[in-house]
Amino acid sequence: MPNWQTGLIVSLLLISSAISVVLISLVARKKGAPGVLPFKLMAAGIGVWALFYAFEIASPAMQAKYIWSQFQYIGISLVPVGWFLFAQSYSGNSQWMDWKKSAVLMIVPGITILIAFTNSSHGLLWADYSLETSASLSVFLVERYGIWWWIFFAYSYGLLFAGTLRILQAMRNQASAFKGQFELILASVMLPWLSNVTYLGGISLIPHVDLSPIAFTLSAILLGVAIFRFQLFDLVPVMNPTVIRRLDAAAFVLDAKNRILDLNDRAAILLDDPNVSPEGKKIETEISWWKEIMPKIEGRDEANQDVSLTHNGFRRYYNIQITPIWSVGRNTAARLVILHDITGDKLADEAMALAQVKTEFLAKVGHELRSPLTSILGIAEMLDYGVYGPLSEEQTKAVRMISDSTQHMTRMVNDLLQQSKLERGTFRLDVTEFPVRDLLNRILEHYRPMVKLKGLTLKLDVEPDVPEKIRCDSLRLYQILVNLTDNAIKYTMKGSIHIRVFRSDNNKITFQIADTGVGIPKDVQRLIFNPFQQVSPEVQYRESGFGLGLSIVKQLVALMGGEVDFESEVGKGSTFTVNFPLTMDVENTE
Amino acid sequence: MNKSPLALIIEDDGIIAEIFSFAIKEADFNPIVIRDGIQAMKTLSAEIPALVLLDLHLPGISGINVLREIRSDPRLADTRVLIVSADTTQSEFLRIQADHIMIKPIGFNALRELALQIRAEIGD
C-alpha cells in the first residue's frame, strides 16, 4: 500500500539515479583526465543501486522486492572499487591505473553479484529474510546475513577507508589552489559513511531503510560542484608537490588549449605578474615572451629542444622538454612543459667554439704560410748570392729588403703558430741541462750591432751565485729573453738596456731586463700580456707585429713554472722580471 | 768528372725544390729532385745517395714512411737525412732517426751553410 512515505523515498532514489546519469554524461567530456574513469564507475554504481532500490521500495510483493534487491548488488559492488580507484588516480598515484590491477579489484564485486543472483540456492548473502511491513512502508528486511555478505562488507569498507585515507594524505601536501576541491571531495565521502553507519547501527531516520544511495547521490552532487565550481578534472594536482616544486627548472602543466593547470615555483618567477594566480589562464597571456616559443612547440606533444628568445632585451636560451601526461584518444589533453635556462652553458659553448675556430685558423694559416715564405726567402737570398748573375747596388738593396721583410713575416708566423699551440695546450717543453751564461752571451752578441746602431748601451751582469748550468727548455728561455730584450731595444730611444741575472729568495733564478725607454702608460699596463696587444701603440715602429710577444712570454714562463712581472713609468723606462724556481734538477758546479 | 756525392731532394713544391737544388749544388752535391713519395721509394731502391732532403708532406707515400724505408735499408746506412718540415714540434721518432731537422721557411743561405758542413763531414 504505497503512501506518501514510500512515494518520497522512491522519488528521492529516482532523482539520485537520474543525477548519477547526468554526472556521468558531464564528466564524459573530461575523458582522459585522471580519475574520470573510476568516477564514472562510481556514479554508475550509485545510479544502478538507487534505481533498483527505488523499484524494490515501490514493489509490494516479497518476490519482486527480492529480485530488485539482487539487481541492486550490481551497483553496490561497483561503488567501493570506483571510489578507491578515483581516490588513487585523482591524487596522482598512477600505480593503480593499470587495468590488470583494476580487474583484480573487481573479483570480489563480481563474485558478490553472482552470489546475489544465486542466493536462493545457498543463502551466502542473505541467510534469512522477511517482509517487514509497517503502517507507512513495507521493506525487504534481512534477518540474518550470510557469510559472503560479511566478506563483501569488510572488502567494501576496506576500499572506502583506503580511498578516504589517500585523499586525506594528498590534501595535506597540496597547494592552496586545490584545497577547495579536496574539501568538497572529502565532504562527499563522509556522507555515505555517516548514512551507512546509522543504518547498520539501527539509528536510521526511516527504520529499516538504507539511505546510502541517497547519501551517495549527495556525494556525487558535491563532486559535481567540485567539477564545475572548482574545475575538477581541469585543475588536477598532478605534480608531486615536493619534487616538482623544488625542481631547478620551470615546470608547467598545460592543457590542450595552453591553459596553465599547474606550475612550480621556478615557473611562477617567469610570470609577467607573479601576484596573479595563473591557474586556468592561457600561458601566453601570463608570460608575454611565450609567443616566441609557441611556434616552435605548437602542436607538439613531445619535444626536447633548445630555443633562444629575447627576454627583457637579453638573449636567453632554454631547453624545452614536453611530455604528454594524459590523452583523449589520439589527442593529448595535457602536457608537462619543463623549461631549463641554459643561457650560461650556451654562451660558454659559443665562446669555446669560437676560440677553437680561432686557434685552428691560426695553426692552419701559420702552417700554410711556411712554404711560400720559404720560396720568397730562398729566391731573395739566391738573387743576393748571385745565383742569377751579379746585381747592381740598388738591386742588392731591394733584394735585402725582401729578405728582411720575409724574415720579419716568418717571426710573425712563428708567433701565431706558437700562440695557437699554447692555446690548444699542445705545446711541449724540451727540458735539458745547459750552460746559462753561454745562452746569455749569445743574446748579447746578437743584439750588440743593433744597440750600437741605435746609440744605446747593453750591459749583462750575471751574479756569481747563479749556477753554471740550469735545467729548463733552453730554446724557450732564449725566446723569452730575446723577446724582452727586443722590446727593450725597440722602445728605448736613448740610454741603456741592462740585463741582470741573480738568485733571489725562495731558491729562484731571476732574469731582469731594465731599459730607459718610453715606459708603459698606466692605462695599458694591465693589458700588455693579452694576445694581439701592442705595448705602446703610440710608438711608431717600422717593424710592427701581431702584439703576441708578451702574451707568448707570459704563457711560456707559466708553462715553465715561473712568473713574469714588470714595473714601468712613462718617460723613465720599464723593468721586466722573470723568475724560475731553481729545483733539485739544478746542478750547481760552483 | 762527376765526383760530387748524390743528394736526393724529395719535395713536392717546385720552387722550393729548385732553391734547395741550388743550395746543395753550392756545397758540391749532385742533386736529383723527386716530387712524390712513390718515386722517392723507387729511386732509393736503385741509388745510394749521400744526402736526402726530405719534406714530410708528400703526395703518395709520406715523408715519415720514406724515412722508415731509408732507416731499414742496410745499403743506406751512411745516408744522411735532412728533414724539412713546416711543423715546429717533431715526434720522438723523427728526432731520433733524422740527422738534421730544418723548419720552414728555410733560407738559401742557411741550407747552403748546413750542406757545406755535411759535405765537409762526408769527405771525398
XYZ file of C-alpha atoms in Angstrom:
714
model
C 0.000 0.000 0.000
C 2.023 2.905 -1.235
C 1.681 6.029 0.803
C 3.447 9.388 0.948
C 6.475 7.960 2.740
C 7.043 5.297 0.112
C 6.459 7.893 -2.586
C 9.034 10.247 -1.066
C 11.739 7.600 -0.743
C 11.103 6.263 -4.231
C 11.204 9.778 -5.667
C 14.466 10.613 -3.869
C 16.022 7.393 -5.095
C 14.906 8.005 -8.670
C 16.262 11.566 -8.541
C 19.555 10.186 -7.222
C 19.692 7.755 -10.061
C 18.967 10.470 -12.622
C 21.623 12.762 -11.134
C 24.163 9.967 -11.485
C 23.349 9.656 -15.171
C 23.732 13.425 -15.618
C 27.086 13.399 -13.789
C 28.372 10.572 -15.976
C 27.488 12.469 -19.126
C 29.097 15.666 -17.762
C 32.424 14.050 -16.885
C 32.416 12.137 -20.169
C 33.702 15.369 -21.748
C 36.728 15.257 -19.459
C 37.681 11.873 -20.792
C 41.316 11.036 -20.264
C 41.865 13.170 -17.163
C 42.999 11.322 -14.042
C 40.106 9.954 -12.029
C 37.478 10.270 -14.745
C 37.013 6.548 -15.441
C 36.732 5.487 -11.779
C 34.415 8.447 -11.160
C 32.112 7.182 -13.902
C 32.278 3.678 -12.451
C 31.319 5.015 -9.025
C 28.493 7.210 -10.389
C 27.150 4.294 -12.450
C 27.182 2.099 -9.349
C 25.258 4.708 -7.369
C 22.759 5.166 -10.221
C 22.093 1.415 -10.544
C 21.860 0.963 -6.798
C 19.438 3.886 -6.339
C 17.279 2.863 -9.344
C 16.748 -0.735 -8.232
C 16.347 0.351 -4.639
C 13.514 2.592 -5.819
C 11.990 -0.395 -7.615
C 12.346 -2.511 -4.511
C 10.638 0.014 -2.275
C 7.884 0.562 -4.812
C 7.151 -3.139 -5.249
C 4.675 -4.503 -2.720
C 5.340 -8.225 -3.237
C 8.133 -10.052 -1.492
C 9.239 -11.889 -4.655
C 9.647 -8.625 -6.586
C 11.485 -6.979 -3.674
C 13.850 -9.953 -3.556
C 14.638 -9.688 -7.278
C 15.213 -5.906 -7.180
C 17.483 -6.407 -4.150
C 19.563 -8.807 -6.222
C 19.821 -6.212 -9.014
C 20.939 -3.565 -6.516
C 24.121 -5.534 -5.957
C 25.252 -4.754 -9.487
C 25.530 -1.146 -8.327
C 26.521 -1.721 -4.716
C 29.530 -3.804 -5.677
C 30.854 -1.148 -8.098
C 30.795 1.820 -5.702
C 33.692 0.950 -3.316
C 36.011 -0.044 -6.188
C 35.087 3.119 -8.112
C 35.722 5.278 -5.079
C 39.039 3.645 -4.276
C 40.357 3.966 -7.840
C 39.104 7.533 -8.107
C 40.957 8.498 -4.921
C 44.200 6.887 -6.117
C 44.111 8.265 -9.589
C 42.986 11.764 -8.710
C 45.640 12.209 -6.039
C 48.326 11.290 -8.546
C 49.026 7.691 -7.607
C 49.292 6.154 -11.049
C 50.206 2.633 -9.924
C 46.507 1.683 -9.843
C 45.962 2.956 -13.410
C 46.870 -0.469 -14.712
C 43.769 -2.349 -15.971
C 45.098 -5.659 -14.606
C 45.200 -4.293 -11.081
C 41.737 -2.777 -11.508
C 40.462 -6.137 -12.736
C 41.819 -7.812 -9.593
C 39.869 -5.324 -7.501
C 36.702 -6.351 -9.383
C 36.989 -10.043 -8.443
C 35.183 -9.738 -5.084
C 32.398 -7.497 -6.504
C 31.964 -9.917 -9.418
C 31.581 -12.900 -7.073
C 29.191 -10.831 -4.944
C 26.925 -10.182 -7.942
C 26.939 -13.885 -8.823
C 26.168 -14.842 -5.233
C 23.389 -12.254 -5.057
C 21.657 -13.770 -8.077
C 22.076 -17.322 -6.838
C 21.372 -16.585 -3.170
C 18.181 -18.683 -3.072
C 20.217 -21.843 -3.542
C 22.879 -21.174 -0.887
C 21.983 -18.179 1.242
C 25.560 -16.940 1.317
C 24.420 -13.317 1.070
C 21.109 -13.321 2.880
C 20.663 -16.354 5.138
C 17.302 -15.289 6.478
C 14.950 -12.511 5.381
C 11.405 -11.357 5.703
C 8.957 -8.734 4.541
C 8.688 -6.041 7.145
C 5.527 -4.071 6.780
C 4.767 -1.083 8.855
C 1.875 1.325 8.535
C 3.775 3.530 6.164
C 6.272 1.257 4.434
C 6.976 -2.312 3.521
C 10.659 -3.273 3.159
C 12.737 -6.290 2.349
C 14.374 -6.992 5.683
C 17.413 -9.172 6.099
C 17.112 -11.007 9.424
C 20.494 -12.709 9.182
C 23.355 -12.061 6.752
C 25.246 -14.920 5.057
C 28.981 -15.433 5.297
C 29.709 -13.800 1.916
C 27.871 -10.642 2.935
C 30.389 -10.151 5.750
C 33.286 -10.734 3.392
C 31.900 -8.211 0.948
C 31.159 -5.820 3.816
C 34.762 -5.974 5.035
C 36.081 -5.622 1.491
C 33.892 -2.610 0.681
C 34.674 -0.774 3.876
C 38.344 -1.550 3.401
C 38.305 0.098 -0.026
C 36.236 3.071 1.152
C 38.614 3.569 4.055
C 41.759 3.253 1.906
C 40.403 5.746 -0.615
C 39.483 8.257 2.079
C 42.916 7.921 3.632
C 44.553 8.545 0.270
C 42.566 11.747 -0.273
C 43.438 12.960 3.234
C 47.146 12.327 2.636
C 47.107 14.077 -0.705
C 45.250 17.043 0.808
C 47.957 17.552 3.374
C 50.608 18.112 0.695
C 48.598 20.130 -1.764
C 48.912 23.756 -2.704
C 46.088 26.038 -1.659
C 44.755 26.145 -5.223
C 43.440 22.606 -4.777
C 42.188 22.889 -1.182
C 38.644 23.720 -2.321
C 38.447 20.641 -4.491
C 39.763 18.364 -1.809
C 37.453 19.742 0.855
C 34.447 19.034 -1.360
C 35.715 15.573 -2.201
C 36.237 14.881 1.471
C 32.747 16.102 2.411
C 31.337 13.958 -0.353
C 32.954 10.843 1.022
C 31.903 11.472 4.610
C 28.177 11.432 3.750
C 27.881 7.754 2.722
C 29.958 6.779 5.711
C 27.550 8.577 8.027
C 24.436 7.135 6.440
C 25.819 3.627 6.363
C 26.926 3.739 9.957
C 23.495 4.974 11.061
C 21.688 2.313 9.016
C 23.799 -0.527 10.335
C 23.643 0.904 13.837
C 19.845 0.896 13.590
C 19.506 4.626 14.096
C 18.378 5.421 10.570
C 15.864 8.209 10.070
C 13.472 5.780 8.479
C 13.553 2.348 10.168
C 14.918 -0.464 8.007
C 15.593 1.853 5.069
C 19.183 2.183 3.960
C 19.635 5.780 2.834
C 23.110 5.061 1.423
C 22.179 5.502 -2.247
C 20.724 8.912 -1.458
C 23.810 9.769 0.582
C 25.986 8.650 -2.279
C 23.956 10.800 -4.640
C 24.509 13.792 -2.397
C 28.188 12.891 -2.575
C 28.017 12.811 -6.313
C 26.363 16.244 -6.311
C 29.199 17.600 -4.163
C 31.653 16.107 -6.604
C 29.656 17.744 -9.395
C 30.122 21.098 -7.681
C 33.822 20.302 -7.434
C 33.863 19.603 -11.147
C 32.219 22.830 -12.196
C 32.878 25.283 -9.410
C 36.453 24.251 -8.782
C 37.175 22.842 -12.213
C 37.796 19.320 -11.005
C 39.459 17.412 -13.827
C 40.546 20.748 -15.282
C 42.910 21.630 -12.498
C 44.393 18.379 -11.473
C 47.157 18.373 -8.901
C 49.320 16.076 -10.984
C 52.679 17.303 -9.793
C 54.337 15.615 -6.958
C 54.467 18.640 -4.701
C 57.885 18.233 -3.188
C 59.823 17.021 -6.203
C 58.406 19.243 -8.904
C 58.092 22.335 -6.774
C 61.763 22.249 -5.842
C 62.877 21.377 -9.371
C 65.593 23.744 -10.604
C 63.654 24.341 -13.799
C 60.360 25.959 -14.645
C 57.629 23.306 -14.906
C 54.137 23.911 -16.278
C 51.238 21.582 -16.880
C 49.303 22.904 -19.853
C 46.047 21.614 -21.259
C 45.267 21.311 -24.953
C 44.287 24.981 -25.069
C 47.589 26.043 -23.477
C 45.872 26.864 -20.189
C 48.091 26.578 -17.126
C 46.840 23.709 -14.963
C 49.737 23.721 -12.558
C 53.174 25.271 -12.202
C 56.115 25.162 -9.853
C 57.998 27.929 -8.058
C 60.570 28.432 -10.801
C 57.793 28.724 -13.347
C 55.994 31.304 -11.185
C 59.077 33.558 -11.408
C 58.653 33.697 -15.177
C 55.128 35.106 -14.965
C 54.674 38.708 -16.060
C 52.753 39.403 -12.874
C 53.687 36.979 -10.099
C 50.827 38.261 -7.932
C 48.107 36.987 -10.269
C 47.086 33.370 -9.863
C 47.748 31.869 -13.300
C 45.849 28.560 -12.987
C 43.271 28.139 -15.716
C 44.668 31.045 -17.766
C 46.409 30.779 -21.103
C 50.165 30.736 -20.694
C 50.761 33.250 -23.492
C 48.696 35.851 -21.659
C 50.595 35.259 -18.409
C 54.097 35.145 -19.928
C 54.418 37.671 -22.744
C 57.543 36.145 -24.337
C 55.866 32.749 -24.572
C 54.626 33.818 -28.019
C 58.238 33.498 -29.210
C 58.367 29.885 -28.065
C 54.895 28.916 -29.247
C 55.635 28.450 -32.963
C 58.457 26.091 -32.033
C 56.409 23.800 -29.845
C 52.896 24.326 -31.216
C 51.048 21.064 -31.661
C 53.929 19.027 -30.313
C 53.162 16.584 -27.549
C 56.731 15.520 -27.088
C 59.855 17.581 -27.536
C 63.313 18.115 -26.197
C 64.893 21.074 -27.896
C 66.846 24.233 -27.274
C 65.234 27.548 -28.134
C 66.548 31.069 -27.960
C 64.437 34.100 -27.260
C 64.690 37.713 -26.219
C 63.657 38.218 -22.625
C 63.769 41.770 -21.203
C 66.113 42.771 -24.001
C 68.552 39.912 -23.346
C 69.102 36.830 -25.462
C 68.279 33.793 -23.405
C 68.453 30.089 -24.186
C 66.093 27.473 -22.837
C 65.952 23.745 -23.165
C 62.292 22.789 -23.516
C 61.078 19.333 -22.661
C 57.496 18.412 -23.385
C 55.966 15.222 -22.072
C 52.350 14.179 -22.610
C 50.633 13.483 -19.290
C 47.301 12.146 -20.413
C 45.467 11.708 -23.649
C 41.959 11.655 -25.037
C 42.037 9.120 -27.808
C 44.900 10.182 -30.042
C 44.961 13.753 -28.751
C 46.995 14.871 -25.810
C 44.842 16.613 -23.230
C 47.673 17.855 -21.031
C 51.410 18.297 -21.368
C 54.163 18.767 -18.873
C 56.423 21.537 -20.157
C 59.802 21.937 -18.463
C 61.955 24.961 -19.240
C 65.588 24.813 -18.268
C 67.550 28.062 -18.504
C 70.754 27.085 -20.330
C 71.879 30.603 -21.273
C 75.119 30.311 -19.290
C 76.057 26.959 -20.837
C 75.183 28.149 -24.347
C 77.270 31.302 -24.123
C 80.197 29.312 -22.744
C 79.834 26.767 -25.579
C 79.734 29.517 -28.172
C 82.808 31.196 -26.706
C 84.642 27.867 -26.649
C 83.679 27.023 -30.220
C 84.816 30.462 -31.338
C 88.137 30.108 -29.511
C 88.595 26.679 -31.084
C 87.943 28.059 -34.588
C 90.396 30.884 -33.945
C 93.101 28.528 -32.704
C 92.662 26.160 -35.640
C 92.643 29.083 -38.030
C 95.902 30.395 -36.568
C 97.515 26.971 -36.848
C 96.350 26.491 -40.426
C 97.375 29.944 -41.587
C 100.732 29.648 -39.857
C 101.413 26.263 -41.375
C 100.336 27.139 -44.890
C 102.367 30.349 -44.958
C 105.595 28.492 -44.368
C 106.017 27.078 -47.869
C 105.559 30.359 -49.797
C 107.780 32.081 -47.240
C 110.471 29.503 -47.983
C 110.182 30.313 -51.684
C 110.371 34.076 -51.211
C 113.238 33.918 -48.728
C 115.108 31.344 -50.798
C 114.811 33.207 -54.114
C 115.689 36.552 -52.497
C 118.784 35.048 -50.904
C 119.717 33.334 -54.191
C 119.467 36.664 -56.001
C 121.597 38.283 -53.334
C 124.110 35.419 -53.542
C 124.414 35.949 -57.274
C 122.928 32.699 -58.498
C 121.122 34.619 -61.246
C 124.031 36.916 -62.075
C 125.564 39.982 -60.486
C 123.258 42.681 -59.053
C 123.663 46.420 -59.017
C 123.901 48.165 -55.649
C 120.255 49.269 -55.886
C 119.134 45.764 -56.791
C 121.071 44.273 -53.883
C 119.395 46.774 -51.522
C 115.963 45.869 -52.859
C 116.634 42.131 -52.582
C 117.830 42.532 -48.965
C 114.629 44.434 -48.173
C 112.702 41.424 -49.454
C 114.807 39.127 -47.260
C 114.378 41.335 -44.167
C 110.639 41.579 -44.646
C 110.356 37.841 -45.197
C 112.262 37.159 -42.014
C 110.009 39.557 -40.143
C 106.984 37.816 -41.553
C 108.496 34.483 -40.567
C 108.744 35.692 -36.967
C 105.089 36.732 -37.057
C 104.055 33.356 -38.443
C 106.091 31.657 -35.735
C 104.364 33.791 -33.118
C 100.941 32.877 -34.499
C 101.763 29.189 -34.521
C 103.192 29.286 -31.059
C 100.209 31.221 -29.744
C 97.818 28.676 -31.242
C 99.817 25.789 -29.805
C 99.833 27.386 -26.375
C 96.086 27.944 -26.619
C 95.474 24.384 -27.722
C 97.690 23.092 -24.954
C 99.761 21.110 -27.454
C 102.942 22.982 -26.706
C 105.676 20.755 -25.290
C 108.813 21.820 -23.472
C 112.161 20.256 -24.237
C 113.960 20.332 -20.890
C 117.715 19.879 -20.929
C 120.644 20.934 -18.841
C 122.653 23.743 -20.407
C 125.172 26.481 -19.532
C 123.087 29.562 -18.878
C 125.959 32.035 -19.276
C 126.586 30.855 -22.851
C 122.969 31.461 -23.663
C 123.118 34.977 -22.212
C 126.296 35.779 -24.112
C 124.677 34.659 -27.336
C 121.880 37.119 -26.731
C 124.407 39.860 -26.020
C 126.286 39.115 -29.243
C 123.072 39.001 -31.230
C 121.974 42.470 -30.114
C 125.281 44.259 -29.930
C 125.237 45.524 -33.566
C 121.626 46.708 -33.303
C 122.257 48.504 -29.986
C 125.338 50.162 -31.397
C 123.364 51.335 -34.413
C 120.782 52.992 -32.131
C 123.453 54.573 -29.928
C 122.380 52.634 -26.844
C 124.408 50.631 -24.336
C 123.684 46.995 -23.494
C 125.015 45.518 -20.257
C 124.888 42.000 -18.873
C 125.506 41.163 -15.220
C 125.359 37.558 -14.005
C 125.808 37.233 -10.241
C 128.384 34.646 -9.113
C 125.817 32.609 -7.189
C 123.977 31.779 -10.423
C 124.675 28.103 -11.253
C 126.804 27.267 -14.290
C 124.127 25.007 -15.672
C 120.413 25.118 -15.210
C 117.740 22.671 -16.276
C 114.979 24.011 -18.444
C 113.939 24.426 -22.081
C 116.903 26.475 -23.332
C 115.225 27.358 -26.621
C 112.177 28.775 -24.818
C 114.293 30.616 -22.265
C 116.236 32.105 -25.166
C 112.963 33.070 -26.818
C 111.641 34.713 -23.635
C 114.824 36.724 -23.049
C 115.148 37.702 -26.721
C 111.551 38.859 -26.734
C 112.011 41.049 -23.664
C 115.370 42.389 -24.879
C 113.896 43.039 -28.301
C 111.087 45.091 -26.739
C 113.532 46.959 -24.529
C 115.655 47.970 -27.550
C 112.586 48.694 -29.663
C 111.084 51.139 -27.152
C 114.316 52.798 -25.987
C 115.461 55.830 -27.945
C 118.390 56.780 -25.721
C 120.153 55.396 -22.663
C 120.745 51.754 -21.830
C 119.417 48.217 -21.562
C 120.635 46.301 -18.551
C 120.245 42.526 -18.233
C 120.775 41.170 -14.711
C 120.684 37.539 -13.615
C 120.745 36.637 -9.937
C 119.455 34.212 -7.354
C 116.524 35.565 -5.454
C 114.642 34.411 -2.364
C 112.917 31.036 -2.264
C 115.654 29.474 -4.356
C 114.703 31.186 -7.571
C 116.684 32.399 -10.513
C 115.757 35.858 -11.709
C 116.280 37.418 -15.107
C 115.779 41.157 -15.139
C 115.735 43.361 -18.237
C 115.684 47.073 -17.448
C 115.542 49.864 -20.029
C 115.447 53.655 -20.041
C 112.785 53.740 -22.749
C 109.394 55.333 -23.231
C 107.689 53.303 -20.488
C 104.203 51.840 -20.470
C 101.230 54.103 -19.746
C 99.264 53.131 -16.611
C 96.018 52.503 -18.511
C 97.512 49.853 -20.778
C 99.710 48.189 -18.158
C 97.093 45.605 -17.261
C 96.567 44.748 -20.943
C 100.127 44.165 -22.109
C 100.128 40.399 -21.567
C 96.948 39.965 -23.574
C 97.367 38.481 -27.053
C 97.217 40.873 -30.010
C 98.020 43.839 -27.767
C 100.675 46.377 -28.697
C 102.733 47.571 -25.732
C 102.790 51.200 -26.786
C 100.553 51.849 -29.747
C 101.675 55.474 -29.928
C 105.256 54.447 -30.549
C 105.607 54.159 -34.287
C 107.969 51.407 -35.139
C 108.808 50.142 -38.549
C 108.607 46.518 -37.593
C 105.151 46.146 -36.145
C 103.841 42.688 -35.260
C 100.693 40.982 -34.014
C 101.349 42.019 -30.442
C 101.749 38.381 -29.435
C 105.262 38.668 -27.994
C 104.451 39.374 -24.351
C 101.438 37.087 -24.398
C 103.670 34.231 -25.529
C 106.315 35.202 -22.954
C 103.775 35.050 -20.157
C 102.397 31.695 -21.314
C 105.849 30.175 -21.771
C 107.036 31.400 -18.382
C 103.928 29.921 -16.756
C 104.436 26.651 -18.633
C 107.972 26.520 -17.261
C 106.710 27.067 -13.722
C 107.857 30.678 -13.441
C 106.406 34.158 -13.142
C 106.826 37.350 -15.112
C 106.180 40.849 -13.828
C 107.149 44.402 -14.652
C 107.425 47.930 -13.352
C 107.171 50.865 -15.683
C 106.952 54.618 -15.682
C 106.259 56.717 -18.745
C 109.369 58.622 -19.796
C 111.637 56.722 -17.409
C 111.562 53.144 -18.655
C 110.465 49.626 -17.840
C 111.901 46.704 -15.901
C 110.708 43.191 -16.698
C 111.440 40.451 -14.177
C 111.206 36.719 -14.869
C 111.547 34.212 -12.027
C 112.050 30.491 -12.354
C 112.263 28.080 -9.447
C 115.691 26.507 -9.046
C 114.612 22.967 -8.350
C 116.710 19.969 -7.346
C 117.312 19.447 -11.051
C 119.690 22.385 -11.000
C 123.272 21.436 -10.926
C 125.477 23.962 -9.198
C 129.011 23.394 -10.335
C 130.371 26.273 -8.396
C 134.233 14.280 -63.761
C 131.087 13.916 -61.725
C 132.559 13.085 -58.361
C 130.010 15.048 -56.383
C 128.060 12.863 -53.979
C 124.426 12.228 -54.835
C 121.742 14.179 -52.929
C 118.013 13.415 -53.286
C 115.706 16.376 -52.835
C 112.291 14.909 -52.077
C 109.987 17.940 -52.124
C 106.642 18.437 -53.885
C 106.915 22.244 -54.168
C 108.792 23.002 -57.418
C 110.130 26.411 -56.393
C 111.383 25.166 -53.040
C 112.961 22.148 -54.757
C 114.800 24.487 -57.115
C 116.127 26.636 -54.265
C 117.268 23.545 -52.397
C 118.979 22.263 -55.566
C 120.965 25.450 -55.947
C 121.964 25.497 -52.286
C 123.037 21.850 -52.407
C 124.999 22.361 -55.620
C 126.860 25.179 -53.942
C 128.013 22.618 -51.374
C 129.265 20.282 -54.089
C 126.421 17.785 -54.070
C 124.814 16.354 -57.180
C 121.087 16.944 -56.611
C 118.185 14.920 -58.053
C 114.716 16.339 -57.453
C 111.857 13.914 -56.736
C 108.318 15.270 -56.324
C 106.444 12.417 -54.602
C 106.886 9.577 -52.122
C 106.341 6.683 -54.555
C 109.002 7.951 -56.969
C 111.266 8.526 -53.945
C 110.951 4.866 -52.919
C 111.784 3.723 -56.464
C 114.859 5.921 -56.684
C 116.043 4.876 -53.217
C 115.909 1.205 -54.204
C 118.298 1.902 -57.111
C 120.589 4.626 -55.814
C 122.675 5.203 -52.710
C 122.518 8.939 -52.037
C 124.881 10.569 -49.559
C 122.217 13.034 -48.507
C 118.431 13.068 -48.625
C 116.461 16.290 -48.143
C 113.070 15.040 -47.150
C 109.847 17.016 -46.958
C 107.303 15.416 -44.612
C 104.173 16.389 -46.547
C 104.430 14.414 -49.745
C 101.867 13.054 -52.175
C 101.744 9.248 -52.378
C 103.885 7.992 -49.523
C 104.501 10.288 -46.575
C 107.953 11.571 -45.675
C 107.861 9.620 -42.405
C 107.438 6.343 -44.323
C 110.212 7.257 -46.701
C 112.448 7.861 -43.666
C 111.447 4.463 -42.220
C 112.379 2.817 -45.522
C 115.781 4.519 -45.558
C 116.488 3.526 -41.960
C 115.519 -0.090 -42.535
C 117.687 -0.480 -45.642
C 121.294 -1.528 -44.779
C 122.502 -0.218 -48.155
C 121.580 3.289 -46.992
C 123.272 3.073 -43.612
C 125.571 6.003 -44.417
C 122.897 8.188 -45.983
C 122.382 11.465 -44.143
C 118.753 12.543 -43.849
C 117.803 16.186 -43.516
C 114.133 16.610 -42.648
C 112.401 19.698 -43.949
C 109.202 20.408 -42.066
C 106.595 23.092 -41.608
C 105.835 21.795 -38.098
C 107.730 23.376 -35.240
C 107.439 20.337 -32.989
C 108.627 16.923 -34.097
C 107.800 13.449 -32.977
C 110.238 11.403 -30.937
C 110.749 9.094 -33.955
C 111.826 11.980 -36.172
C 114.152 13.454 -33.593
C 115.949 10.142 -33.207
C 116.001 8.997 -36.834
C 116.761 12.256 -38.642
C 120.310 13.560 -38.834
C 119.129 17.153 -39.180
C 115.790 18.898 -38.938
C 115.115 22.277 -40.533
C 111.909 24.182 -40.016
C 110.394 26.051 -42.945
C 110.833 28.762 -44.018
C 114.403 27.761 -44.803
C 116.656 30.349 -46.400
C 119.045 29.618 -49.227
C 121.988 30.714 -47.094
C 121.107 28.616 -44.083
C 120.682 25.485 -46.176
C 123.860 26.142 -48.147
C 125.810 26.502 -44.891
C 124.396 23.288 -43.453
C 125.059 21.444 -46.729
C 128.641 22.667 -46.715
C 129.038 21.378 -43.178
C 127.610 17.969 -44.113
C 129.752 17.843 -47.257
C 132.843 18.501 -45.184
C 131.891 15.718 -42.776
C 131.317 13.220 -45.593
C 134.683 13.932 -47.205
C 135.554 12.534 -50.604
